Amino acid sequence: KAGVTQTPRYLIKTRGQQVTLSCSPISGHRSVSWYQQTPGQGLQFLFEYFSETQRNKGNFPGRFSGRQFSNSRSEMNVSTLELGDSALYLCASSSTGTGNTIYFGEGSWLTVV
Amino acid sequence: KNEVEQSPQNLTAQEGEFITINCSYSVGISALHWLQQHPGGGIVSLFMLSSGKKKHGRLIATINIQEKHSSLHITASHPRDSAVYICAVYSGGGADGLTFGKGTHLIIQP
């Protein structure tokens, strides 16, 4: 079956702009979680959605937001981009949540200039 | 907040060697993940453990809940095993997401 799909794969934005990233989970999975990976901080948890509800949220400012649709597809949005938001953004899907096996997408590489 | 420590940070070995990567965490958990990341970014989940031991091919993962420690072993290592291996823990209770270690950069030389 198809894996986790993230779009776009690569994007360049200017400081102050906003960006929306999309994640389509494995069919039947209701949990989608998002992560930021940078060389300095490593992998950090952003938030998790389950059946359209945000289940938990990491320690990121309110500029980072997300949502999940009824078909389990998820989007995350970053507003008022800063240079430090340049990172690889990964999403992962799971049948029940991150206490179970998770499957990662290939990620979206965001560069803020 | 859980603190996750991995060791070693970097490891270079010869093909065929037995590899061990360690992960320790500070607070009790309900699940621990071992992940593999190749250059280019994609992450593959190798194991999800809540107790005991799991084996898949040449990979073995163990966890000691009382000692808050897990190990990932690679037997008969091969250059294609070269990657970053990341330990991640889930504390459970629905309040937290995953907390990650900083990763172990493994290079297997032919």
PDB file of C-alpha atoms in Angstrom:
ATOM      1  CA  LYS A   1       0.000   0.000   0.000  1.00  0.00           C
ATOM      2  CA  ALA A   2       1.097   3.571  -0.563  1.00  0.00           C
ATOM      3  CA  GLY A   3       3.330   5.133   2.074  1.00  0.00           C
ATOM      4  CA  VAL A   4       3.185   8.522   3.709  1.00  0.00           C
ATOM      5  CA  THR A   5       3.264  11.312   1.133  1.00  0.00           C
ATOM      6  CA  GLN A   6       4.495  14.801   1.849  1.00  0.00           C
ATOM      7  CA  THR A   7       4.252  17.797  -0.453  1.00  0.00           C
ATOM      8  CA  PRO A   8       6.029  19.862  -1.493  1.00  0.00           C
ATOM      9  CA  ARG A   9       9.411  18.197  -1.159  1.00  0.00           C
ATOM     10  CA  TYR A  10      11.447  21.373  -1.476  1.00  0.00           C
ATOM     11  CA  LEU A  11      10.540  25.007  -1.113  1.00  0.00           C
ATOM     12  CA  ILE A  12      12.177  28.367  -0.614  1.00  0.00           C
ATOM     13  CA  LYS A  13      10.366  31.179   1.170  1.00  0.00           C
ATOM     14  CA  THR A  14      11.219  34.708   2.228  1.00  0.00           C
ATOM     15  CA  ARG A  15      11.237  35.921   5.815  1.00  0.00           C
ATOM     16  CA  GLY A  16       7.800  37.092   6.880  1.00  0.00           C
ATOM     17  CA  GLN A  17       5.936  34.846   4.462  1.00  0.00           C
ATOM     18  CA  GLN A  18       3.860  31.867   5.486  1.00  0.00           C
ATOM     19  CA  VAL A  19       4.033  28.278   4.314  1.00  0.00           C
ATOM     20  CA  THR A  20       1.660  25.312   4.265  1.00  0.00           C
ATOM     21  CA  LEU A  21       2.930  21.734   4.124  1.00  0.00           C
ATOM     22  CA  SER A  22       0.770  18.728   3.400  1.00  0.00           C
ATOM     23  CA  CYS A  23       0.881  15.132   4.593  1.00  0.00           C
ATOM     24  CA  SER A  24      -1.201  12.211   3.345  1.00  0.00           C
ATOM     25  CA  PRO A  25      -0.988   9.265   5.756  1.00  0.00           C
ATOM     26  CA  ILE A  26      -1.110   5.585   4.992  1.00  0.00           C
ATOM     27  CA  SER A  27      -4.653   4.527   4.194  1.00  0.00           C
ATOM     28  CA  GLY A  28      -6.524   3.655   7.388  1.00  0.00           C
ATOM     29  CA  HIS A  29      -4.146   5.504   9.703  1.00  0.00           C
ATOM     30  CA  ARG A  30      -5.866   8.078  11.888  1.00  0.00           C
ATOM     31  CA  SER A  31      -2.826   9.538  13.634  1.00  0.00           C
ATOM     32  CA  VAL A  32      -0.542  12.069  11.967  1.00  0.00           C
ATOM     33  CA  SER A  33       2.377  13.652  13.798  1.00  0.00           C
ATOM     34  CA  TRP A  34       4.740  16.380  12.661  1.00  0.00           C
ATOM     35  CA  TYR A  35       8.422  16.943  13.434  1.00  0.00           C
ATOM     36  CA  GLN A  36      11.087  19.540  12.731  1.00  0.00           C
ATOM     37  CA  GLN A  37      14.680  18.491  12.132  1.00  0.00           C
ATOM     38  CA  THR A  38      17.579  20.954  12.187  1.00  0.00           C
ATOM     39  CA  PRO A  39      21.342  20.366  12.455  1.00  0.00           C
ATOM     40  CA  GLY A  40      21.465  22.201  15.777  1.00  0.00           C
ATOM     41  CA  GLN A  41      18.378  20.857  17.575  1.00  0.00           C
ATOM     42  CA  GLY A  42      17.950  17.495  15.927  1.00  0.00           C
ATOM     43  CA  LEU A  43      14.436  16.072  15.700  1.00  0.00           C
ATOM     44  CA  GLN A  44      11.734  17.831  17.676  1.00  0.00           C
ATOM     45  CA  PHE A  45       8.067  17.019  18.049  1.00  0.00           C
ATOM     46  CA  LEU A  46       5.647  19.659  16.741  1.00  0.00           C
ATOM     47  CA  PHE A  47       2.156  18.208  17.183  1.00  0.00           C
ATOM     48  CA  GLU A  48       0.002  15.136  16.733  1.00  0.00           C
ATOM     49  CA  TYR A  49      -3.486  14.857  15.334  1.00  0.00           C
ATOM     50  CA  PHE A  50      -5.877  11.956  15.734  1.00  0.00           C
ATOM     51  CA  SER A  51      -9.285  11.859  14.080  1.00  0.00           C
ATOM     52  CA  GLU A  52      -9.192  15.614  13.343  1.00  0.00           C
ATOM     53  CA  THR A  53      -8.305  16.568  16.941  1.00  0.00           C
ATOM     54  CA  GLN A  54      -4.961  17.850  18.133  1.00  0.00           C
ATOM     55  CA  ARG A  55      -3.904  15.311  20.739  1.00  0.00           C
ATOM     56  CA  ASN A  56      -0.711  16.983  21.923  1.00  0.00           C
ATOM     57  CA  LYS A  57       1.667  19.766  21.025  1.00  0.00           C
ATOM     58  CA  GLY A  58       5.389  20.304  21.373  1.00  0.00           C
ATOM     59  CA  ASN A  59       7.172  23.382  22.625  1.00  0.00           C
ATOM     60  CA  PHE A  60       6.915  25.603  19.560  1.00  0.00           C
ATOM     61  CA  PRO A  61       5.525  29.136  19.207  1.00  0.00           C
ATOM     62  CA  GLY A  62       1.992  29.783  18.056  1.00  0.00           C
ATOM     63  CA  ARG A  63       3.270  30.580  14.550  1.00  0.00           C
ATOM     64  CA  PHE A  64       3.294  26.820  14.046  1.00  0.00           C
ATOM     65  CA  SER A  65      -0.160  25.364  13.597  1.00  0.00           C
ATOM     66  CA  GLY A  66      -1.784  22.386  12.009  1.00  0.00           C
ATOM     67  CA  ARG A  67      -5.015  20.656  11.235  1.00  0.00           C
ATOM     68  CA  GLN A  68      -6.324  17.305  10.149  1.00  0.00           C
ATOM     69  CA  PHE A  69      -9.144  16.657   7.742  1.00  0.00           C
ATOM     70  CA  SER A  70     -11.837  13.994   7.828  1.00  0.00           C
ATOM     71  CA  ASN A  71      -9.845  11.846   5.369  1.00  0.00           C
ATOM     72  CA  SER A  72      -6.891  11.977   7.850  1.00  0.00           C
ATOM     73  CA  ARG A  73      -4.771  14.163   5.568  1.00  0.00           C
ATOM     74  CA  SER A  74      -2.988  16.818   7.572  1.00  0.00           C
ATOM     75  CA  GLU A  75      -1.501  20.213   6.944  1.00  0.00           C
ATOM     76  CA  MET A  76       0.869  22.297   8.984  1.00  0.00           C
ATOM     77  CA  ASN A  77       1.276  26.021   8.627  1.00  0.00           C
ATOM     78  CA  VAL A  78       4.076  28.307   9.685  1.00  0.00           C
ATOM     79  CA  SER A  79       3.292  32.006   9.637  1.00  0.00           C
ATOM     80  CA  THR A  80       5.686  34.951   9.688  1.00  0.00           C
ATOM     81  CA  LEU A  81       8.645  32.807   8.699  1.00  0.00           C
ATOM     82  CA  GLU A  82      12.004  33.358  10.346  1.00  0.00           C
ATOM     83  CA  LEU A  83      15.442  32.269   9.136  1.00  0.00           C
ATOM     84  CA  GLY A  84      15.556  29.763  11.989  1.00  0.00           C
ATOM     85  CA  ASP A  85      12.513  27.957  10.586  1.00  0.00           C
ATOM     86  CA  SER A  86      14.715  26.544   7.818  1.00  0.00           C
ATOM     87  CA  ALA A  87      14.547  22.826   8.432  1.00  0.00           C
ATOM     88  CA  LEU A  88      13.383  19.443   7.277  1.00  0.00           C
ATOM     89  CA  TYR A  89       9.746  18.967   8.263  1.00  0.00           C
ATOM     90  CA  LEU A  90       8.680  15.363   8.620  1.00  0.00           C
ATOM     91  CA  CYS A  91       5.305  13.847   9.160  1.00  0.00           C
ATOM     92  CA  ALA A  92       4.546  10.337  10.324  1.00  0.00           C
ATOM     93  CA  SER A  93       1.397   8.283  10.400  1.00  0.00           C
ATOM     94  CA  SER A  94       0.257   5.512  12.680  1.00  0.00           C
ATOM     95  CA  SER A  95      -2.899   3.531  13.218  1.00  0.00           C
ATOM     96  CA  THR A  96      -3.302   4.655  16.832  1.00  0.00           C
ATOM     97  CA  GLY A  97      -0.506   7.088  17.692  1.00  0.00           C
ATOM     98  CA  THR A  98       3.182   7.346  18.521  1.00  0.00           C
ATOM     99  CA  GLY A  99       2.917   4.586  21.099  1.00  0.00           C
ATOM    100  CA  ASN A 100       2.609   2.259  18.133  1.00  0.00           C
ATOM    101  CA  THR A 101       4.728   1.722  15.006  1.00  0.00           C
ATOM    102  CA  ILE A 102       5.051   4.948  13.021  1.00  0.00           C
ATOM    103  CA  TYR A 103       5.771   5.453   9.342  1.00  0.00           C
ATOM    104  CA  PHE A 104       7.567   8.568   8.138  1.00  0.00           C
ATOM    105  CA  GLY A 105       7.222  10.516   4.937  1.00  0.00           C
ATOM    106  CA  GLU A 106      10.253  11.701   2.975  1.00  0.00           C
ATOM    107  CA  GLY A 107       9.938  15.193   4.411  1.00  0.00           C
ATOM    108  CA  SER A 108       9.641  18.743   3.141  1.00  0.00           C
ATOM    109  CA  TRP A 109      12.845  20.762   2.971  1.00  0.00           C
ATOM    110  CA  LEU A 110      12.075  24.393   3.806  1.00  0.00           C
ATOM    111  CA  THR A 111      14.643  27.124   3.241  1.00  0.00           C
ATOM    112  CA  VAL A 112      13.849  30.623   4.504  1.00  0.00           C
ATOM    113  CA  VAL A 113      15.908  33.430   2.942  1.00  0.00           C
TER     114      VAL A 113
ATOM    115  CA  LYS B   1      10.402  16.087  30.402  1.00  0.00           C
ATOM    116  CA  ASN B   2      12.211  12.998  29.282  1.00  0.00           C
ATOM    117  CA  GLU B   3      15.908  13.279  28.508  1.00  0.00           C
ATOM    118  CA  VAL B   4      17.238  10.824  25.925  1.00  0.00           C
ATOM    119  CA  GLU B   5      20.951  10.110  25.656  1.00  0.00           C
ATOM    120  CA  GLN B   6      22.530   8.044  22.902  1.00  0.00           C
ATOM    121  CA  SER B   7      26.029   6.659  22.703  1.00  0.00           C
ATOM    122  CA  PRO B   8      28.269   6.673  20.885  1.00  0.00           C
ATOM    123  CA  GLN B   9      27.611   9.827  18.849  1.00  0.00           C
ATOM    124  CA  ASN B  10      29.850   8.601  16.043  1.00  0.00           C
ATOM    125  CA  LEU B  11      30.989   5.091  15.215  1.00  0.00           C
ATOM    126  CA  THR B  12      33.195   3.828  12.393  1.00  0.00           C
ATOM    127  CA  ALA B  13      33.628   0.085  12.025  1.00  0.00           C
ATOM    128  CA  GLN B  14      34.781  -2.493   9.518  1.00  0.00           C
ATOM    129  CA  GLU B  15      32.412  -4.623   7.507  1.00  0.00           C
ATOM    130  CA  GLY B  16      31.410  -7.721   9.429  1.00  0.00           C
ATOM    131  CA  GLU B  17      31.814  -6.236  12.889  1.00  0.00           C
ATOM    132  CA  PHE B  18      29.147  -6.498  15.605  1.00  0.00           C
ATOM    133  CA  ILE B  19      27.698  -3.054  16.332  1.00  0.00           C
ATOM    134  CA  THR B  20      26.004  -1.836  19.511  1.00  0.00           C
ATOM    135  CA  ILE B  21      24.265   1.522  19.926  1.00  0.00           C
ATOM    136  CA  ASN B  22      22.925   2.510  23.331  1.00  0.00           C
ATOM    137  CA  CYS B  23      20.006   4.677  24.441  1.00  0.00           C
ATOM    138  CA  SER B  24      19.175   5.806  27.972  1.00  0.00           C
ATOM    139  CA  TYR B  25      16.202   7.861  29.096  1.00  0.00           C
ATOM    140  CA  SER B  26      15.313   9.593  32.337  1.00  0.00           C
ATOM    141  CA  VAL B  27      11.575   9.048  32.820  1.00  0.00           C
ATOM    142  CA  GLY B  28       9.465   5.922  32.517  1.00  0.00           C
ATOM    143  CA  ILE B  29       8.029   5.317  29.063  1.00  0.00           C
ATOM    144  CA  SER B  30       5.368   3.262  27.356  1.00  0.00           C
ATOM    145  CA  ALA B  31       7.226   2.789  24.053  1.00  0.00           C
ATOM    146  CA  LEU B  32      10.675   3.229  22.528  1.00  0.00           C
ATOM    147  CA  HIS B  33      11.424   3.518  18.825  1.00  0.00           C
ATOM    148  CA  TRP B  34      14.619   2.848  16.928  1.00  0.00           C
ATOM    149  CA  LEU B  35      14.785   4.795  13.678  1.00  0.00           C
ATOM    150  CA  GLN B  36      17.206   4.792  10.750  1.00  0.00           C
ATOM    151  CA  GLN B  37      17.903   7.875   8.658  1.00  0.00           C
ATOM    152  CA  HIS B  38      19.933   7.802   5.457  1.00  0.00           C
ATOM    153  CA  PRO B  39      21.452  10.884   3.771  1.00  0.00           C
ATOM    154  CA  GLY B  40      18.660  12.742   2.027  1.00  0.00           C
ATOM    155  CA  GLY B  41      16.392  12.702   5.042  1.00  0.00           C
ATOM    156  CA  GLY B  42      14.015   9.756   4.849  1.00  0.00           C
ATOM    157  CA  ILE B  43      13.428   7.981   8.165  1.00  0.00           C
ATOM    158  CA  VAL B  44      12.580   4.318   8.501  1.00  0.00           C
ATOM    159  CA  SER B  45      11.165   2.827  11.675  1.00  0.00           C
ATOM    160  CA  LEU B  46      13.236  -0.237  12.635  1.00  0.00           C
ATOM    161  CA  PHE B  47      11.616  -1.280  15.913  1.00  0.00           C
ATOM    162  CA  MET B  48       8.974  -0.241  18.407  1.00  0.00           C
ATOM    163  CA  LEU B  49       9.577  -1.745  21.850  1.00  0.00           C
ATOM    164  CA  SER B  50       7.707  -1.684  25.108  1.00  0.00           C
ATOM    165  CA  SER B  51       9.522  -4.611  26.728  1.00  0.00           C
ATOM    166  CA  GLY B  52      11.953  -7.439  26.037  1.00  0.00           C
ATOM    167  CA  LYS B  53      13.671  -8.007  22.737  1.00  0.00           C
ATOM    168  CA  LYS B  54      12.884  -7.925  19.028  1.00  0.00           C
ATOM    169  CA  LYS B  55      14.832  -9.244  16.054  1.00  0.00           C
ATOM    170  CA  HIS B  56      14.540  -8.463  12.380  1.00  0.00           C
ATOM    171  CA  GLY B  57      17.144  -9.930  10.071  1.00  0.00           C
ATOM    172  CA  ARG B  58      20.568  -8.791  11.296  1.00  0.00           C
ATOM    173  CA  LEU B  59      19.095  -6.217  13.665  1.00  0.00           C
ATOM    174  CA  ILE B  60      18.279  -6.864  17.308  1.00  0.00           C
ATOM    175  CA  ALA B  61      16.763  -4.388  19.760  1.00  0.00           C
ATOM    176  CA  THR B  62      16.480  -4.847  23.503  1.00  0.00           C
ATOM    177  CA  ILE B  63      14.993  -2.770  26.264  1.00  0.00           C
ATOM    178  CA  ASN B  64      15.385  -2.885  30.059  1.00  0.00           C
ATOM    179  CA  ILE B  65      12.482  -0.950  31.534  1.00  0.00           C
ATOM    180  CA  GLN B  66      13.849  -1.014  35.095  1.00  0.00           C
ATOM    181  CA  GLU B  67      17.219   0.403  34.033  1.00  0.00           C
ATOM    182  CA  LYS B  68      15.660   2.808  31.487  1.00  0.00           C
ATOM    183  CA  HIS B  69      18.010   1.576  28.793  1.00  0.00           C
ATOM    184  CA  SER B  70      17.783   0.147  25.293  1.00  0.00           C
ATOM    185  CA  SER B  71      20.337  -1.199  22.854  1.00  0.00           C
ATOM    186  CA  LEU B  72      20.336  -1.691  19.103  1.00  0.00           C
ATOM    187  CA  HIS B  73      22.654  -4.367  17.775  1.00  0.00           C
ATOM    188  CA  ILE B  74      23.706  -4.986  14.183  1.00  0.00           C
ATOM    189  CA  THR B  75      25.291  -8.344  13.441  1.00  0.00           C
ATOM    190  CA  ALA B  76      27.577  -8.916  10.433  1.00  0.00           C
ATOM    191  CA  SER B  77      27.540  -5.201   9.619  1.00  0.00           C
ATOM    192  CA  HIS B  78      27.585  -4.102   5.980  1.00  0.00           C
ATOM    193  CA  PRO B  79      28.372  -0.762   4.289  1.00  0.00           C
ATOM    194  CA  ARG B  80      24.656  -0.367   3.495  1.00  0.00           C
ATOM    195  CA  ASP B  81      24.046  -0.151   7.266  1.00  0.00           C
ATOM    196  CA  SER B  82      25.824   3.226   7.217  1.00  0.00           C
ATOM    197  CA  ALA B  83      23.237   5.718   8.420  1.00  0.00           C
ATOM    198  CA  VAL B  84      22.149   7.738  11.441  1.00  0.00           C
ATOM    199  CA  TYR B  85      20.351   5.677  14.069  1.00  0.00           C
ATOM    200  CA  ILE B  86      17.957   7.565  16.314  1.00  0.00           C
ATOM    201  CA  CYS B  87      16.288   6.502  19.533  1.00  0.00           C
ATOM    202  CA  ALA B  88      12.909   8.072  20.381  1.00  0.00           C
ATOM    203  CA  VAL B  89      10.742   7.564  23.451  1.00  0.00           C
ATOM    204  CA  TYR B  90       7.053   7.983  24.109  1.00  0.00           C
ATOM    205  CA  SER B  91       6.031   8.603  27.691  1.00  0.00           C
ATOM    206  CA  GLY B  92       2.387   7.831  27.128  1.00  0.00           C
ATOM    207  CA  GLY B  93      -0.683   9.358  28.703  1.00  0.00           C
ATOM    208  CA  GLY B  94      -1.517  11.299  25.585  1.00  0.00           C
ATOM    209  CA  ALA B  95       0.179  14.446  26.833  1.00  0.00           C
ATOM    210  CA  ASP B  96       3.520  14.143  25.096  1.00  0.00           C
ATOM    211  CA  GLY B  97       4.837  13.335  21.688  1.00  0.00           C
ATOM    212  CA  LEU B  98       8.110  11.621  20.937  1.00  0.00           C
ATOM    213  CA  THR B  99      11.364  12.777  22.502  1.00  0.00           C
ATOM    214  CA  PHE B 100      14.423  12.040  20.392  1.00  0.00           C
ATOM    215  CA  GLY B 101      18.053  11.295  21.049  1.00  0.00           C
ATOM    216  CA  LYS B 102      20.645  13.172  19.012  1.00  0.00           C
ATOM    217  CA  GLY B 103      21.437  10.122  16.911  1.00  0.00           C
ATOM    218  CA  THR B 104      24.435   7.875  16.269  1.00  0.00           C
ATOM    219  CA  HIS B 105      26.302   8.393  13.010  1.00  0.00           C
ATOM    220  CA  LEU B 106      27.416   4.924  11.891  1.00  0.00           C
ATOM    221  CA  ILE B 107      29.890   4.333   9.070  1.00  0.00           C
ATOM    222  CA  ILE B 108      30.711   0.792   7.992  1.00  0.00           C
ATOM    223  CA  GLN B 109      33.851   0.598   5.887  1.00  0.00           C
ATOM    224  CA  PRO B 110      34.307  -2.224   3.339  1.00  0.00           C
TER     225      PRO B 110
END
